[in-house]
Short mmCIF file of C-alpha atoms and ligand atoms in Angstrom, two decimals:
data_model
loop_
_atom_site.label_atom_id
_atom_site.label_comp_id
_atom_site.label_asym_id
_atom_site.label_seq_id
_atom_site.Cartn_x
_atom_site.Cartn_y
_atom_site.Cartn_z
CA MET A 48 210.33 49.79 -55.60
CA LEU A 49 209.92 50.76 -59.45
CA THR A 50 209.84 54.19 -60.88
CA ILE A 51 206.94 52.89 -63.09
CA ARG A 52 206.62 55.23 -66.29
CA TYR A 53 202.82 55.68 -68.00
CA GLU A 54 202.47 55.98 -71.60
CA LYS A 55 198.49 56.10 -72.07
CA THR A 56 196.76 55.14 -74.77
CA THR A 57 194.86 57.72 -77.74
CA SER A 58 192.49 54.86 -78.51
CA PRO A 59 190.90 53.27 -76.02
CA LYS A 60 188.79 50.58 -77.01
CA PRO A 61 185.73 50.10 -76.48
CA LEU A 62 184.78 48.03 -73.21
CA PRO A 63 183.27 45.09 -73.44
CA THR A 64 178.97 44.79 -73.21
CA PRO A 65 177.55 43.34 -70.22
CA GLU A 66 175.21 41.69 -72.80
CA ASN A 67 177.61 40.11 -74.50
CA PRO A 68 178.98 36.87 -72.10
CA LEU A 69 183.19 36.98 -71.37
CA THR A 70 184.49 33.43 -71.71
CA PHE A 71 187.95 32.62 -70.51
CA GLY A 72 190.74 35.08 -72.70
CA THR A 73 189.78 36.19 -75.45
CA ILE A 74 189.07 39.94 -74.74
CA PHE A 75 192.69 42.54 -73.80
CA THR A 76 192.15 45.39 -72.19
CA ASP A 77 194.23 48.62 -72.92
CA HIS A 78 196.83 48.71 -71.29
CA MET A 79 200.14 46.47 -70.35
CA PHE A 80 202.73 46.72 -68.60
CA ILE A 81 206.93 45.75 -69.15
CA MET A 82 210.11 45.55 -67.56
CA ASP A 83 212.68 44.57 -69.66
CA TYR A 84 216.90 42.58 -68.52
CA GLU A 85 219.31 42.97 -69.08
CA GLU A 86 223.39 41.10 -67.61
CA GLY A 87 224.83 43.88 -65.48
CA LYS A 88 221.96 46.17 -66.21
CA GLY A 89 219.20 43.81 -64.26
CA TRP A 90 215.36 44.74 -64.29
CA TYR A 91 214.78 48.96 -65.99
CA ASP A 92 212.29 50.96 -67.84
CA PRO A 93 209.22 49.84 -65.79
CA ARG A 94 206.29 51.19 -67.86
CA VAL A 95 202.30 50.45 -68.51
CA VAL A 96 202.19 51.31 -71.88
CA PRO A 97 199.11 50.63 -74.84
CA TYR A 98 198.49 46.94 -75.20
CA ALA A 99 200.58 46.55 -78.36
CA PRO A 100 202.30 43.87 -79.89
CA VAL A 101 205.81 42.66 -79.02
CA THR A 102 208.38 43.00 -81.68
CA LEU A 103 211.62 39.96 -81.27
CA GLU A 104 214.18 38.12 -82.82
CA PRO A 105 213.04 34.70 -84.41
CA SER A 106 216.61 33.43 -82.75
CA ALA A 107 214.48 34.84 -79.53
CA MET A 108 215.68 31.38 -76.94
CA VAL A 109 212.45 31.29 -75.81
CA PHE A 110 211.08 30.75 -79.34
CA HIS A 111 213.46 27.71 -79.18
CA TYR A 112 213.47 26.31 -75.84
CA GLY A 113 210.37 27.16 -74.19
CA GLN A 114 212.49 29.57 -71.34
CA GLU A 115 209.52 30.92 -70.33
CA MET A 116 207.38 31.18 -66.98
CA PHE A 117 203.99 32.31 -66.25
CA GLU A 118 201.77 33.85 -63.43
CA GLY A 119 197.99 33.94 -63.43
CA LEU A 120 195.23 35.13 -61.22
CA LYS A 121 192.14 38.06 -60.20
CA ALA A 122 191.17 41.20 -59.48
CA TYR A 123 187.93 42.20 -58.90
CA LYS A 124 185.06 44.88 -58.03
CA THR A 125 183.31 45.22 -55.02
CA GLU A 126 179.66 46.73 -54.48
CA ASP A 127 181.13 49.61 -52.98
CA GLY A 128 183.46 50.32 -55.67
CA ARG A 129 186.72 48.79 -55.41
CA THR A 130 189.19 47.05 -57.10
CA LEU A 131 190.38 43.65 -54.39
CA LEU A 132 193.46 41.11 -55.25
CA PHE A 133 193.03 37.97 -54.21
CA ARG A 134 196.42 36.97 -52.03
CA PRO A 135 198.27 38.31 -54.68
CA ASP A 136 201.34 37.39 -52.22
CA GLU A 137 200.93 34.12 -53.35
CA ASN A 138 201.92 34.76 -56.50
CA ALA A 139 204.15 36.93 -56.49
CA LYS A 140 206.21 33.98 -53.44
CA ARG A 141 205.32 31.71 -56.39
CA ALA A 142 207.02 33.34 -59.06
CA TYR A 143 210.61 34.22 -57.11
CA LYS A 144 210.03 29.85 -56.89
CA THR A 145 210.13 29.70 -60.61
CA ASN A 146 212.06 32.26 -61.97
CA GLU A 147 215.07 30.52 -59.95
CA ARG A 148 214.10 26.65 -61.16
CA LEU A 149 214.61 28.74 -64.48
CA CYS A 150 217.31 30.07 -64.30
CA ILE A 151 214.99 33.72 -64.81
CA PRO A 152 216.37 36.35 -63.40
CA THR A 153 214.40 37.06 -60.11
CA ILE A 154 211.59 39.79 -59.14
CA PRO A 155 211.61 41.50 -56.09
CA VAL A 156 207.92 40.75 -54.43
CA GLU A 157 207.40 44.13 -53.76
CA ASP A 158 207.93 45.05 -57.06
CA PHE A 159 206.35 42.66 -58.34
CA LEU A 160 203.02 43.18 -56.61
CA GLN A 161 203.75 46.45 -57.48
CA ALA A 162 203.61 45.88 -60.56
CA ILE A 163 200.23 44.01 -60.87
CA GLN A 164 198.55 47.24 -58.75
CA ALA A 165 199.91 49.49 -61.45
CA VAL A 166 198.57 48.17 -64.49
CA VAL A 167 194.94 46.92 -62.62
CA LYS A 168 194.84 49.98 -61.66
CA VAL A 169 195.17 52.29 -65.04
CA ASP A 170 192.56 49.18 -66.50
CA GLU A 171 190.24 49.42 -63.40
CA ALA A 172 187.42 50.45 -65.70
CA TRP A 173 187.72 47.12 -67.88
CA ILE A 174 187.38 44.81 -63.98
CA PRO A 175 184.04 43.44 -64.79
CA THR A 176 181.50 43.08 -62.54
CA LYS A 177 178.49 39.90 -63.83
CA PRO A 178 178.70 36.97 -60.64
CA GLY A 179 181.12 34.73 -62.32
CA THR A 180 183.04 37.22 -64.16
CA SER A 181 186.58 38.94 -63.09
CA LEU A 182 189.97 40.72 -64.53
CA TYR A 183 192.36 38.24 -64.76
CA ILE A 184 195.95 38.81 -64.65
CA ARG A 185 198.64 37.12 -66.89
CA PRO A 186 201.92 38.23 -65.67
CA PHE A 187 204.57 36.57 -67.95
CA ILE A 188 208.54 36.59 -68.44
CA ILE A 189 210.44 35.84 -71.60
CA ALA A 190 214.12 35.43 -72.71
CA THR A 191 214.55 37.59 -75.67
CA ASP A 192 218.51 36.63 -76.61
CA PRO A 193 218.85 36.45 -80.12
CA PHE A 194 220.90 33.20 -79.78
CA LEU A 195 220.41 29.06 -81.10
CA GLY A 196 222.65 27.51 -78.29
CA VAL A 197 221.70 25.72 -74.62
CA ARG A 198 222.70 27.99 -71.88
CA PRO A 199 220.18 30.36 -69.67
CA SER A 200 219.36 34.00 -72.20
CA TYR A 201 221.11 37.46 -70.58
CA THR A 202 218.29 39.52 -71.12
CA TYR A 203 213.56 39.27 -70.98
CA LYS A 204 211.04 41.30 -71.02
CA PHE A 205 208.45 40.65 -68.03
CA MET A 206 205.12 41.53 -69.04
CA ILE A 207 201.80 41.62 -67.27
CA ILE A 208 198.54 41.78 -69.85
CA LEU A 209 194.65 42.08 -68.65
CA SER A 210 191.47 40.54 -69.70
CA PRO A 211 188.17 40.24 -68.39
CA VAL A 212 187.23 36.98 -68.28
CA GLY A 213 184.48 34.71 -67.30
CA ALA A 214 183.51 30.72 -66.96
CA TYR A 215 187.06 29.08 -67.63
CA TYR A 216 185.41 25.75 -68.03
CA PRO A 217 181.82 25.92 -70.50
CA GLU A 218 180.48 23.33 -67.89
CA GLY A 219 180.73 26.72 -64.70
CA LEU A 220 180.17 24.69 -61.52
CA ASN A 221 178.13 21.65 -63.56
CA PRO A 222 180.31 18.86 -62.76
CA VAL A 223 183.42 17.90 -64.97
CA LYS A 224 183.82 14.00 -67.06
CA ILE A 225 187.64 13.40 -66.70
CA TRP A 226 190.17 10.98 -68.50
CA ILE A 227 192.27 9.48 -65.94
CA GLU A 228 195.31 9.68 -67.87
CA ASP A 229 197.66 6.19 -67.75
CA GLU A 230 200.83 6.84 -70.77
CA TYR A 231 201.25 10.24 -70.58
CA VAL A 232 203.47 12.24 -67.64
CA ARG A 233 202.90 16.20 -67.13
CA ALA A 234 205.38 16.26 -64.63
CA VAL A 235 208.06 14.14 -62.82
CA ARG A 236 210.25 15.06 -59.73
CA GLY A 237 212.85 16.85 -59.49
CA GLY A 238 211.30 18.42 -63.20
CA LEU A 239 209.24 21.78 -63.79
CA GLY A 240 205.96 19.84 -62.09
CA GLU A 241 206.24 21.88 -59.12
CA VAL A 242 206.63 25.66 -61.27
CA LYS A 243 204.65 27.61 -62.84
CA ALA A 244 206.19 27.18 -66.40
CA GLY A 245 204.66 27.31 -69.59
CA ALA A 246 205.96 24.03 -70.84
CA ASN A 247 203.79 21.80 -68.07
CA TYR A 248 201.05 22.79 -70.06
CA VAL A 249 202.36 21.93 -73.36
CA ALA A 250 204.05 18.80 -72.30
CA SER A 251 199.28 18.09 -71.06
CA LEU A 252 198.01 18.60 -74.29
CA LYS A 253 198.61 15.71 -75.89
CA ALA A 254 195.87 13.97 -73.44
CA GLN A 255 194.52 16.62 -72.85
CA VAL A 256 193.50 16.86 -76.48
CA LYS A 257 193.53 12.27 -76.82
CA ALA A 258 190.30 13.10 -73.14
CA HIS A 259 188.17 15.31 -75.77
CA GLU A 260 187.93 12.80 -78.75
CA GLU A 261 186.63 10.88 -76.01
CA GLY A 262 184.23 12.73 -74.56
CA TYR A 263 186.37 14.21 -71.54
CA SER A 264 186.96 17.28 -70.16
CA GLN A 265 189.47 17.12 -68.66
CA VAL A 266 192.12 14.32 -67.74
CA LEU A 267 193.81 13.47 -64.08
CA TRP A 268 197.57 13.28 -64.32
CA LEU A 269 198.67 10.44 -62.17
CA ASP A 270 202.70 10.78 -60.82
CA GLY A 271 205.38 9.96 -63.47
CA VAL A 272 207.22 7.11 -62.08
CA GLU A 273 204.80 4.23 -60.79
CA ARG A 274 201.81 6.03 -62.30
CA LYS A 275 199.46 4.92 -60.32
CA TYR A 276 199.16 8.35 -57.68
CA ILE A 277 196.86 10.70 -58.42
CA GLU A 278 198.55 14.79 -58.80
CA GLU A 279 196.31 16.84 -61.28
CA VAL A 280 193.32 17.06 -62.71
CA GLY A 281 193.85 19.16 -66.09
CA ALA A 282 195.35 23.06 -64.94
CA MET A 283 193.87 21.95 -61.89
CA ASN A 284 195.15 20.48 -57.84
CA ILE A 285 192.34 18.01 -57.75
CA PHE A 286 190.24 17.81 -53.78
CA PHE A 287 188.66 13.66 -53.15
CA LYS A 288 185.65 13.91 -49.51
CA ILE A 289 186.23 10.12 -48.89
CA ASP A 290 184.54 9.05 -44.99
CA GLY A 291 184.52 13.14 -44.27
CA LYS A 292 188.20 14.23 -44.26
CA VAL A 293 189.46 16.06 -46.78
CA VAL A 294 193.14 14.71 -49.17
CA THR A 295 194.43 16.07 -52.00
CA PRO A 296 198.04 14.73 -52.55
CA VAL A 297 200.94 15.85 -50.89
CA LEU A 298 203.38 18.44 -51.95
CA THR A 299 205.86 15.28 -53.90
CA GLY A 300 208.46 17.74 -55.63
CA SER A 301 205.59 17.38 -59.42
CA ILE A 302 202.11 18.68 -58.38
CA LEU A 303 201.72 23.41 -58.61
CA PRO A 304 201.19 23.87 -55.03
CA GLY A 305 198.45 26.61 -56.05
CA VAL A 306 197.49 28.98 -54.29
CA THR A 307 193.58 27.82 -54.74
CA ARG A 308 194.87 24.73 -53.48
CA LYS A 309 196.35 26.18 -49.82
CA SER A 310 193.39 28.45 -48.93
CA CYS A 311 190.64 25.37 -49.44
CA ILE A 312 193.03 23.78 -47.67
CA GLU A 313 193.08 26.75 -44.64
CA LEU A 314 188.93 26.91 -45.42
CA CYS A 315 188.35 23.13 -44.18
CA LYS A 316 190.33 23.07 -41.38
CA ASP A 317 188.49 26.18 -40.08
CA TRP A 318 185.29 24.75 -40.58
CA GLY A 319 186.58 21.43 -38.98
CA TYR A 320 187.25 18.87 -41.55
CA PRO A 321 189.91 16.52 -41.04
CA VAL A 322 192.24 17.74 -43.93
CA GLU A 323 194.89 15.15 -44.97
CA GLU A 324 197.62 15.14 -47.53
CA ARG A 325 199.25 12.67 -48.39
CA ARG A 326 199.44 10.47 -51.07
CA ILE A 327 196.20 8.72 -53.02
CA SER A 328 196.25 6.03 -55.58
CA ALA A 329 193.93 5.83 -58.33
CA ASP A 330 193.16 2.14 -56.71
CA GLU A 331 191.79 4.06 -54.17
CA LEU A 332 190.16 6.36 -55.23
CA PHE A 333 188.12 3.25 -56.77
CA GLU A 334 187.77 1.61 -53.88
CA ALA A 335 186.81 3.88 -52.31
CA ALA A 336 183.72 4.56 -54.83
CA GLN A 337 183.29 0.95 -53.77
CA ASN A 338 182.70 0.94 -50.90
CA GLY A 339 180.68 3.90 -50.96
CA SER A 340 183.03 6.08 -49.09
CA LEU A 341 183.71 8.52 -51.66
CA GLU A 342 182.10 11.64 -51.44
CA GLU A 343 183.54 14.13 -53.78
CA VAL A 344 185.39 15.52 -56.21
CA TRP A 345 186.60 18.57 -56.85
CA GLY A 346 189.37 20.71 -58.74
CA THR A 347 190.41 23.94 -58.22
CA GLY A 348 192.16 26.89 -59.21
CA THR A 349 192.64 30.45 -60.18
CA ALA A 350 190.34 31.01 -63.15
CA ALA A 351 188.20 28.71 -62.30
CA VAL A 352 187.94 28.67 -59.28
CA VAL A 353 186.78 25.20 -57.99
CA SER A 354 185.42 22.58 -60.52
CA PRO A 355 183.48 19.06 -59.17
CA VAL A 356 183.91 15.88 -60.92
CA GLY A 357 180.94 14.23 -61.68
CA HIS A 358 182.78 11.61 -63.82
CA LEU A 359 186.20 9.72 -64.46
CA ARG A 360 187.41 7.14 -66.61
CA LYS A 361 190.30 4.84 -66.13
CA GLY A 362 190.80 2.36 -69.01
CA GLU A 363 186.87 0.12 -68.66
CA GLN A 364 186.81 1.54 -65.35
CA VAL A 365 184.47 4.52 -65.29
CA LEU A 366 183.02 5.84 -61.82
CA GLN A 367 179.92 7.93 -61.23
CA ILE A 368 180.53 10.38 -58.80
CA GLY A 369 177.50 12.19 -56.94
CA ASP A 370 174.44 12.53 -57.73
CA GLY A 371 175.33 14.57 -61.00
CA GLY A 372 175.72 18.49 -59.44
CA ILE A 373 178.23 20.11 -57.43
CA GLY A 374 178.57 18.73 -53.45
CA PRO A 375 178.68 20.23 -50.04
CA VAL A 376 182.15 21.12 -49.20
CA SER A 377 182.47 21.78 -53.37
CA GLN A 378 180.36 24.10 -53.35
CA LYS A 379 180.56 25.64 -49.69
CA LEU A 380 183.62 26.25 -50.99
CA TYR A 381 183.44 28.56 -54.08
CA ASP A 382 180.97 30.14 -52.22
CA THR A 383 183.48 31.06 -49.62
CA ILE A 384 186.37 31.65 -51.96
CA THR A 385 184.35 34.03 -54.43
CA GLY A 386 181.82 35.94 -50.95
CA ILE A 387 185.94 36.52 -49.47
CA GLN A 388 187.21 38.09 -53.26
CA LEU A 389 184.03 39.93 -54.30
CA GLY A 390 184.44 41.79 -50.29
CA LYS A 391 181.46 40.21 -49.37
CA LEU A 392 182.59 37.91 -46.46
CA GLU A 393 185.44 38.47 -43.94
CA GLY A 394 188.56 36.31 -45.12
CA PRO A 395 191.30 35.33 -43.31
CA GLU A 396 193.66 38.66 -42.64
CA GLY A 397 195.50 39.59 -45.91
CA TRP A 398 193.79 37.41 -48.25
CA VAL A 399 192.35 40.19 -50.12
CA VAL A 400 194.61 43.24 -51.28
CA GLU A 401 192.98 47.39 -52.00
CA VAL A 402 194.40 48.67 -55.33
CA VAL A 403 194.82 51.93 -55.00
C1 LIG B 126 194.49 28.42 -63.54
O1 LIG B 126 193.99 29.05 -63.21
O2 LIG B 126 194.53 27.20 -62.58
C2 LIG B 126 195.29 27.32 -64.34
O3 LIG B 126 196.30 27.08 -63.86
C3 LIG B 126 194.68 28.01 -65.57
C4 LIG B 126 195.24 28.51 -66.38
C5 LIG B 126 196.73 28.14 -67.11
C6 LIG B 126 194.37 28.84 -67.44
#
C-alpha cells in the first residue's frame, strides 16, 4: 500500500469543450503521478503533482539505450456519474512482466492499481462523455541513471499521465487498408515483442511510413523467422472470421498479449463461436478469401477497441474483405466491450473496476 502525497495545481487548465472533437493523445490533464526508484531504497515518494515537464540529465540512460516500458488503459464516466476502469489488473500484471523482461524493478500489482486510482480520481472531471471518447491512461517507466555504460539503470521514474481522447484512427469504425509487410519485422521470439516496450513501437515506424506512402493506414506484421505467419496489425492484435470460426494468432512469444484480445476471445467463446488460437499464414488468408470463407478481419487494442480491416495488400496481391462496412462480429464486439466499459452492459465478473 502506497502512502501517496498530493500537490494540487494552482492554475487548472480549461477542460476541453465538447464542441471540439477530441483526437488521440494531444491534450493532457492537470495532474500526473510520479514515483522514484533508487537501488537499495526501492520505489519511494509516490505523489500526485501538477502536470509539468520533467528535468533529466542528458546522460540519462533512457535516452541512449531505451530502457523504457509503458502501459495503456482507459477510464470511462457512466451515465450515473461513476468512473470505471476496464480490466486494470490485466495492465498491472502485464506491466510486472514487462519490467521483469526489461530489467526494470517491478511494481506490486496493488501499488500499480492504487497509483492509477489516485491520479484518475484527482482529474476525474477531465473524463469526456461523448460517444467514442474516454480518458486514456498512460503509465510508463524510464531509466534515469546519468551513465553511458550498457547495464540496467539503478534509478527510475514511474509516471502516469492522462489524456482525454477520441478515436485513435481517423477512420473510426470504418474499415482500414492494410499493407502486409514482408521486408521489415516488428519482433522476434525471445525479443521484446510480447512486452510493452517503447522499442517495439520504434521498430514499427519504418514500415508504417512505407505503408502510408503507398496509401495504406497500417501494417500487417509477419513472423520474423519464416515471414509467413501473421502476428499483429499496426499496434494491435488481429482476428479473422473464417468459415464461422474466430481465428487469432497464438501467442508465440513475439506477440503482445492484448487486454482487448483476451476480452474478444472470452466474449466470442461465450457467444458460442469456435475460437482458434493458432498460427495462420498470409497464404491461408488469401486462400480463404479466394474460396469465399474469409468473412471478417479486425484489429483489437485499447486505443481503438476494434478496428475493422477492409483491404489487404501483399506485393501485387490485393484482397477486398466484406462489403466496405464493419462486419457483424466486429460490430458486436465493439458494442459489447464499449457497453461494458461505460457501465451500460453487465460484463463478466471483475471486468470493470470503479475509481473511488
Ligand atoms: C493500443 O492501445 O491499441 C496500442 O497499443 C496503441 C498505443 C500504442 C497508442
